[in-house]
CSV table of C-alpha atoms in Angstrom, one decimal:
chain,number,residue,atom,x,y,z
W,1,MET,CA,-87.0,35.3,-105.0
W,2,SER,CA,-90.7,35.8,-105.2
W,3,LEU,CA,-93.1,33.6,-107.2
W,4,LEU,CA,-93.5,36.4,-109.7
W,5,ASP,CA,-89.8,36.6,-110.2
W,6,GLY,CA,-89.6,32.9,-110.7
W,7,THR,CA,-92.3,33.0,-113.3
W,8,ALA,CA,-90.5,35.9,-115.1
W,9,SER,CA,-87.3,33.9,-115.0
W,10,ARG,CA,-88.9,30.9,-116.6
W,11,ARG,CA,-90.5,33.0,-119.3
W,12,SER,CA,-87.1,34.5,-120.2
W,13,ASP,CA,-85.4,31.1,-120.1
W,14,PRO,CA,-83.9,30.7,-123.6
W,15,SER,CA,-84.3,26.9,-123.5
W,16,SER,CA,-87.9,27.3,-122.6
W,17,ARG,CA,-88.5,29.7,-125.5
W,18,SER,CA,-86.6,27.3,-127.8
W,19,ARG,CA,-88.8,24.4,-126.8
W,20,ARG,CA,-92.0,26.5,-127.4
W,21,THR,CA,-90.7,27.5,-130.8
W,22,ALA,CA,-89.9,23.9,-131.7
W,23,ASP,CA,-93.3,22.8,-130.6
W,24,THR,CA,-95.0,25.6,-132.7
W,25,VAL,CA,-92.9,24.6,-135.8
W,26,SER,CA,-93.9,20.9,-135.3
W,27,TRP,CA,-97.5,21.8,-134.8
W,28,ASN,CA,-97.6,23.9,-138.0
W,29,ARG,CA,-95.9,21.2,-140.0
W,30,GLY,CA,-98.6,18.8,-138.8
W,31,LEU,CA,-101.2,21.2,-139.9
W,32,VAL,CA,-99.6,21.5,-143.3
W,33,THR,CA,-99.6,17.7,-143.6
W,34,LEU,CA,-103.3,17.8,-142.6
W,35,SER,CA,-104.0,20.3,-145.4
W,36,TRP,CA,-102.3,17.9,-147.8
W,37,VAL,CA,-104.6,15.1,-146.6
W,38,LEU,CA,-107.6,17.3,-147.1
W,39,LEU,CA,-106.5,18.3,-150.6
W,40,ALA,CA,-105.9,14.6,-151.5
W,41,ALA,CA,-109.3,13.7,-150.2
W,42,THR,CA,-110.8,16.6,-152.3
W,43,ILE,CA,-109.1,15.2,-155.4
W,44,GLY,CA,-110.4,11.7,-154.7
W,45,VAL,CA,-113.9,13.0,-154.4
W,46,GLN,CA,-113.7,15.2,-157.6
W,47,ILE,CA,-112.4,12.2,-159.6
W,48,ALA,CA,-115.8,10.6,-158.9
W,49,PHE,CA,-117.6,13.6,-160.4
W,50,PRO,CA,-117.3,12.4,-164.1
W,51,LEU,CA,-118.6,9.0,-163.0
W,52,THR,CA,-121.8,10.6,-161.7
W,53,GLY,CA,-122.6,12.9,-164.6
W,54,GLY,CA,-121.0,16.0,-163.1
W,55,GLY,CA,-121.4,15.2,-159.4
W,56,THR,CA,-124.1,14.4,-156.9
W,57,LEU,CA,-125.1,16.6,-153.9
W,58,PRO,CA,-123.1,14.5,-151.4
W,59,LEU,CA,-120.0,14.6,-153.6
W,60,THR,CA,-120.4,18.4,-154.1
W,61,ILE,CA,-120.8,19.0,-150.4
W,62,ALA,CA,-117.8,16.8,-149.6
W,63,SER,CA,-115.6,18.5,-152.3
W,64,VAL,CA,-116.4,22.0,-151.1
W,65,LEU,CA,-116.0,21.2,-147.4
W,66,LEU,CA,-112.8,19.4,-147.9
W,67,LEU,CA,-111.1,22.0,-150.1
W,68,ALA,CA,-112.4,24.9,-147.9
W,69,SER,CA,-111.0,23.1,-144.9
W,70,ALA,CA,-107.7,22.5,-146.7
W,71,SER,CA,-107.4,26.3,-147.4
W,72,LEU,CA,-108.3,27.3,-143.9
W,73,VAL,CA,-105.9,24.8,-142.2
W,74,HIS,CA,-103.1,25.8,-144.6
W,75,VAL,CA,-103.6,29.5,-143.8
W,76,ALA,CA,-103.6,28.8,-140.1
W,77,ALA,CA,-100.4,26.7,-140.4
W,78,THR,CA,-98.4,29.1,-142.5
W,79,ARG,CA,-99.8,32.6,-141.6
W,80,GLY,CA,-101.5,32.0,-138.2
W,81,ALA,CA,-105.0,31.5,-136.8
W,82,LEU,CA,-105.9,35.2,-137.2
W,83,ALA,CA,-105.2,34.9,-141.0
W,84,ALA,CA,-107.4,31.9,-141.2
W,85,ALA,CA,-110.2,33.8,-139.5
W,86,ALA,CA,-109.6,36.7,-141.9
W,87,LEU,CA,-110.0,34.3,-144.8
W,88,ALA,CA,-113.3,33.0,-143.4
W,89,VAL,CA,-114.7,36.4,-142.8
W,90,VAL,CA,-113.5,38.2,-145.9
W,91,ALA,CA,-113.9,35.5,-148.5
W,92,GLY,CA,-116.8,33.6,-146.9
W,93,GLY,CA,-118.6,36.6,-145.4
W,94,GLY,CA,-117.9,38.7,-148.4
W,95,GLY,CA,-119.0,36.0,-150.8
W,96,LEU,CA,-122.2,35.5,-148.9
W,97,ILE,CA,-123.1,39.2,-148.9
W,98,ALA,CA,-122.3,39.6,-152.6
W,99,GLU,CA,-124.4,36.5,-153.5
W,100,SER,CA,-127.3,37.6,-151.3
W,101,ILE,CA,-127.3,41.0,-152.9
W,102,GLY,CA,-127.0,39.3,-156.2
W,103,VAL,CA,-130.1,37.1,-155.9
W,104,SER,CA,-132.1,39.9,-154.4
W,105,THR,CA,-131.2,42.7,-156.9
W,106,GLY,CA,-129.4,41.2,-159.9
W,107,PHE,CA,-126.3,43.2,-159.1
W,108,PRO,CA,-123.5,42.6,-159.7
W,109,PHE,CA,-123.8,39.2,-161.4
W,110,GLY,CA,-127.0,39.5,-163.3
W,111,THR,CA,-130.5,38.2,-162.6
W,112,TYR,CA,-130.4,34.6,-161.3
W,113,GLU,CA,-131.8,32.4,-158.6
W,114,TYR,CA,-130.7,29.3,-156.7
W,115,THR,CA,-132.7,26.2,-156.8
W,116,ASP,CA,-132.8,23.8,-153.8
W,117,GLY,CA,-130.2,21.6,-155.5
W,118,LEU,CA,-127.3,22.7,-153.1
W,119,GLY,CA,-129.3,22.3,-149.9
W,120,LEU,CA,-129.6,24.6,-146.9
W,121,LYS,CA,-129.7,28.4,-147.6
W,122,VAL,CA,-128.8,31.4,-145.6
W,123,LEU,CA,-130.0,34.8,-146.9
W,124,GLY,CA,-131.2,33.1,-150.0
W,125,VAL,CA,-127.8,31.6,-150.7
W,126,PRO,CA,-126.8,28.0,-150.3
W,127,VAL,CA,-124.3,27.5,-147.4
W,128,LEU,CA,-121.9,25.8,-149.8
W,129,VAL,CA,-121.5,29.0,-151.9
W,130,PRO,CA,-119.6,31.1,-149.4
W,131,LEU,CA,-117.5,28.0,-148.6
W,132,ALA,CA,-116.6,27.8,-152.3
W,133,TRP,CA,-115.4,31.4,-152.1
W,134,ILE,CA,-113.2,30.4,-149.2
W,135,MET,CA,-111.8,27.3,-150.9
W,136,MET,CA,-110.5,29.1,-154.0
W,137,SER,CA,-109.8,32.6,-152.7
W,138,TRP,CA,-106.7,31.4,-150.8
W,139,PRO,CA,-105.2,29.5,-153.8
W,140,ALA,CA,-105.9,32.5,-156.1
W,141,LEU,CA,-104.1,34.8,-153.7
W,142,VAL,CA,-101.1,32.6,-153.2
W,143,VAL,CA,-100.5,31.9,-156.9
W,144,THR,CA,-101.0,35.5,-157.7
W,145,ARG,CA,-98.4,36.6,-155.2
W,146,ARG,CA,-96.0,34.1,-156.6
W,147,LEU,CA,-96.5,35.3,-160.2
W,148,VAL,CA,-96.3,39.0,-159.2
W,149,ARG,CA,-93.1,38.3,-157.4
W,150,ALA,CA,-91.7,36.2,-160.2
W,151,ALA,CA,-92.5,39.0,-162.7
W,152,GLY,CA,-90.4,41.4,-160.6
W,153,VAL,CA,-93.2,43.9,-160.1
W,154,ALA,CA,-92.0,47.0,-158.2
W,155,GLU,CA,-93.0,47.0,-154.5
W,156,ARG,CA,-95.3,50.1,-154.9
W,157,TRP,CA,-97.2,48.3,-157.7
W,158,ALA,CA,-97.3,44.8,-156.0
W,159,ARG,CA,-100.6,45.3,-154.2
W,160,PRO,CA,-102.5,46.8,-157.1
W,161,ALA,CA,-101.1,44.1,-159.4
W,162,THR,CA,-102.0,41.3,-156.9
W,163,ALA,CA,-105.6,42.6,-156.6
W,164,VAL,CA,-106.1,42.8,-160.4
W,165,VAL,CA,-104.4,39.5,-161.3
W,166,GLY,CA,-105.9,37.7,-158.3
W,167,ALA,CA,-109.4,38.9,-159.3
W,168,TYR,CA,-108.8,37.4,-162.8
W,169,ALA,CA,-107.3,34.2,-161.3
W,170,LEU,CA,-110.4,33.7,-159.2
W,171,THR,CA,-112.9,34.7,-161.9
W,172,ALA,CA,-111.3,32.4,-164.5
W,173,TRP,CA,-112.2,29.4,-162.3
W,174,ASP,CA,-115.9,30.2,-162.6
W,175,VAL,CA,-115.7,29.8,-166.4
W,176,PHE,CA,-115.5,26.1,-165.6
W,177,LEU,CA,-117.7,26.1,-162.4
W,178,ASP,CA,-120.8,28.0,-163.6
W,179,PRO,CA,-121.6,25.8,-166.7
W,180,GLN,CA,-121.2,22.6,-164.5
W,181,MET,CA,-123.5,23.9,-161.8
W,182,VAL,CA,-126.1,25.2,-164.3
W,183,ASP,CA,-126.1,21.9,-166.1
W,184,GLN,CA,-126.8,20.2,-162.7
W,185,GLY,CA,-129.7,22.6,-162.1
W,186,ASN,CA,-128.2,24.3,-159.1
W,187,TRP,CA,-129.0,27.8,-160.3
W,188,VAL,CA,-130.8,29.4,-163.3
W,189,TRP,CA,-130.0,32.6,-165.2
W,190,ARG,CA,-132.9,34.6,-166.4
W,191,TYR,CA,-131.0,36.4,-169.1
W,192,PRO,CA,-128.2,34.0,-170.2
W,193,THR,CA,-127.0,36.1,-173.2
W,194,PRO,CA,-124.7,37.6,-174.3
W,195,SER,CA,-122.2,35.0,-173.2
W,196,LEU,CA,-118.5,34.1,-173.6
W,197,PRO,CA,-117.7,32.2,-176.9
W,198,GLY,CA,-118.1,28.5,-176.1
W,199,VAL,CA,-119.7,29.1,-172.7
W,200,ALA,CA,-123.4,29.1,-173.5
W,201,ASP,CA,-126.1,29.9,-171.0
W,202,ILE,CA,-123.8,32.0,-168.7
W,203,PRO,CA,-124.1,35.8,-169.2
W,204,LEU,CA,-121.1,38.1,-169.4
W,205,THR,CA,-122.6,40.0,-166.5
W,206,ASN,CA,-121.8,37.0,-164.3
W,207,PHE,CA,-118.1,37.3,-165.0
W,208,ALA,CA,-118.1,41.1,-164.7
W,209,GLY,CA,-119.6,40.6,-161.2
W,210,TRP,CA,-117.1,38.0,-160.4
W,211,LEU,CA,-114.2,40.3,-161.3
W,212,LEU,CA,-115.6,43.0,-159.1
W,213,VAL,CA,-116.3,40.8,-156.0
W,214,SER,CA,-113.0,38.9,-156.5
W,215,PHE,CA,-111.1,42.2,-156.7
W,216,LEU,CA,-112.5,43.4,-153.4
W,217,ILE,CA,-111.9,40.0,-151.7
W,218,VAL,CA,-108.3,39.5,-153.0
W,219,ALA,CA,-107.3,43.1,-152.3
W,220,THR,CA,-108.6,42.9,-148.8
W,221,LEU,CA,-106.9,39.5,-148.1
W,222,ASP,CA,-103.7,40.8,-149.5
W,223,LEU,CA,-103.8,43.6,-147.0
W,224,VAL,CA,-104.7,41.6,-143.9
W,225,ILE,CA,-102.8,38.4,-144.5
W,226,ARG,CA,-99.1,39.1,-144.1
W,227,ARG,CA,-96.7,38.7,-147.0
W,228,ASP,CA,-93.4,38.7,-145.1
W,229,GLU,CA,-93.2,34.9,-144.8
W,230,ASN,CA,-93.6,34.2,-148.5
W,231,ALA,CA,-89.9,33.8,-149.2
W,232,GLU,CA,-89.5,31.4,-146.3
W,233,THR,CA,-92.5,29.4,-147.2
W,234,ASP,CA,-91.4,29.2,-150.8
W,235,ARG,CA,-88.0,27.7,-149.8
W,236,ALA,CA,-89.7,25.2,-147.5
W,237,GLY,CA,-92.3,24.3,-150.0
W,238,MET,CA,-95.0,25.3,-147.5
W,239,ASP,CA,-97.2,26.9,-150.1
W,240,ALA,CA,-97.3,23.9,-152.4
W,241,VAL,CA,-100.8,23.0,-151.1
W,242,PRO,CA,-102.7,26.0,-152.6
W,243,VAL,CA,-100.5,26.0,-155.7
W,244,THR,CA,-101.3,22.3,-156.3
W,245,ALA,CA,-105.0,23.0,-155.6
W,246,TYR,CA,-105.0,25.7,-158.3
W,247,LEU,CA,-103.2,23.7,-160.9
W,248,TRP,CA,-105.3,20.6,-160.1
W,249,THR,CA,-108.5,22.6,-160.5
W,250,TYR,CA,-107.3,23.9,-163.9
W,251,PHE,CA,-106.1,20.6,-165.5
W,252,SER,CA,-108.9,18.5,-164.0
W,253,SER,CA,-111.6,21.0,-165.2
W,254,VAL,CA,-110.2,21.0,-168.7
W,255,MET,CA,-110.2,17.2,-168.8
W,256,ALA,CA,-113.7,16.9,-167.2
W,257,HIS,CA,-115.4,19.3,-169.6
W,258,ALA,CA,-113.6,18.0,-172.6
W,259,VAL,CA,-114.1,14.3,-172.0
W,260,PHE,CA,-116.9,13.7,-169.4
W,261,PHE,CA,-119.3,16.6,-169.2
W,262,GLY,CA,-120.1,17.0,-172.9
W,263,ARG,CA,-118.9,20.6,-172.9
W,264,PRO,CA,-115.7,20.6,-175.1
W,265,SER,CA,-116.2,24.3,-175.9
W,266,VAL,CA,-116.1,25.1,-172.2
W,267,ALA,CA,-112.9,23.1,-171.9
W,268,LEU,CA,-111.4,25.1,-174.7
W,269,THR,CA,-112.6,28.6,-173.5
W,270,GLY,CA,-111.9,27.8,-169.9
W,271,GLY,CA,-108.5,26.3,-170.8
W,272,LEU,CA,-107.5,29.5,-172.5
W,273,VAL,CA,-108.9,31.9,-169.9
W,274,MET,CA,-107.7,30.1,-166.8
W,275,GLY,CA,-104.5,29.1,-168.6
W,276,VAL,CA,-103.4,32.7,-168.6
W,277,VAL,CA,-102.7,32.2,-164.9
W,278,ALA,CA,-102.1,28.4,-164.6
W,279,ILE,CA,-99.6,28.0,-167.4
W,280,PRO,CA,-97.2,30.8,-166.3
W,281,LEU,CA,-97.6,29.4,-162.7
W,282,LEU,CA,-96.6,26.0,-163.9
W,283,VAL,CA,-93.5,27.5,-165.6
W,284,VAL,CA,-92.6,29.4,-162.4
W,285,GLU,CA,-93.0,26.3,-160.3
W,286,ILE,CA,-90.8,24.2,-162.6
W,287,ARG,CA,-88.1,26.8,-162.8
W,288,GLY,CA,-88.2,27.2,-159.0
W,289,ARG,CA,-87.8,23.5,-158.5
W,290,ARG,CA,-84.8,23.3,-160.9
W,291,ALA,CA,-83.3,26.3,-159.1
W,292,GLY,CA,-83.8,24.5,-155.7
W,293,VAL,CA,-86.2,27.2,-154.4
């Protein structure tokens, strides 16, 4: 038998394939655990925000880096390294391009400019901003897929529904984020009216732009990141990390604006807007746990 034949024989050895599969499963579980650790660290950092009047630059950097890392690690563990790369390119790269065009032209968000409050900039945009698109785009996609599936949407309408609901799920988060960042002086709107009721100083054009950019990002991610493992990951609880991240962001944001940031009207409006996704998601999760999914 030639050396080549021996190599082929080892590659086709069922026990060898089984060991490699077991090693891969173990590695992926370890990555999921790491994503939990990163999410827990994010929560710990964000709990400190109210104690510092809305957060300091080091806390903001830590929060964004930790949660963006949690999203990327989780995608890599459950959908593969290429999916993680897709998330970085589509959400991070897409967010950077949209924001760079936005600060240069006023489209699609409205006329605004970043101060130096968020640190280093690329193409006129703080580096933290595309990372923020990464950190929440994955939770928005995961929770939207779960809601669309739970609603029993027909397969031919699943992708359009995911793009629309996902765009809303991601944009709703900004109802909390933008007032906090404006209050901290991280960016300034030239024409802050008209605005959402209760969300002063943030123009409606901002949310229209978010809906457009979020739609493009979520629709693209839904196409390039496979859906065929969703049922398995649901049963194993593997998608609990992004689901927890979305729910934590919702409830903590309501609490922070209502009690600590002096923006109870933002807490109310944001609670209603983001609650359209978060509350049904919570119901789906509770029902799933009771059913043993």
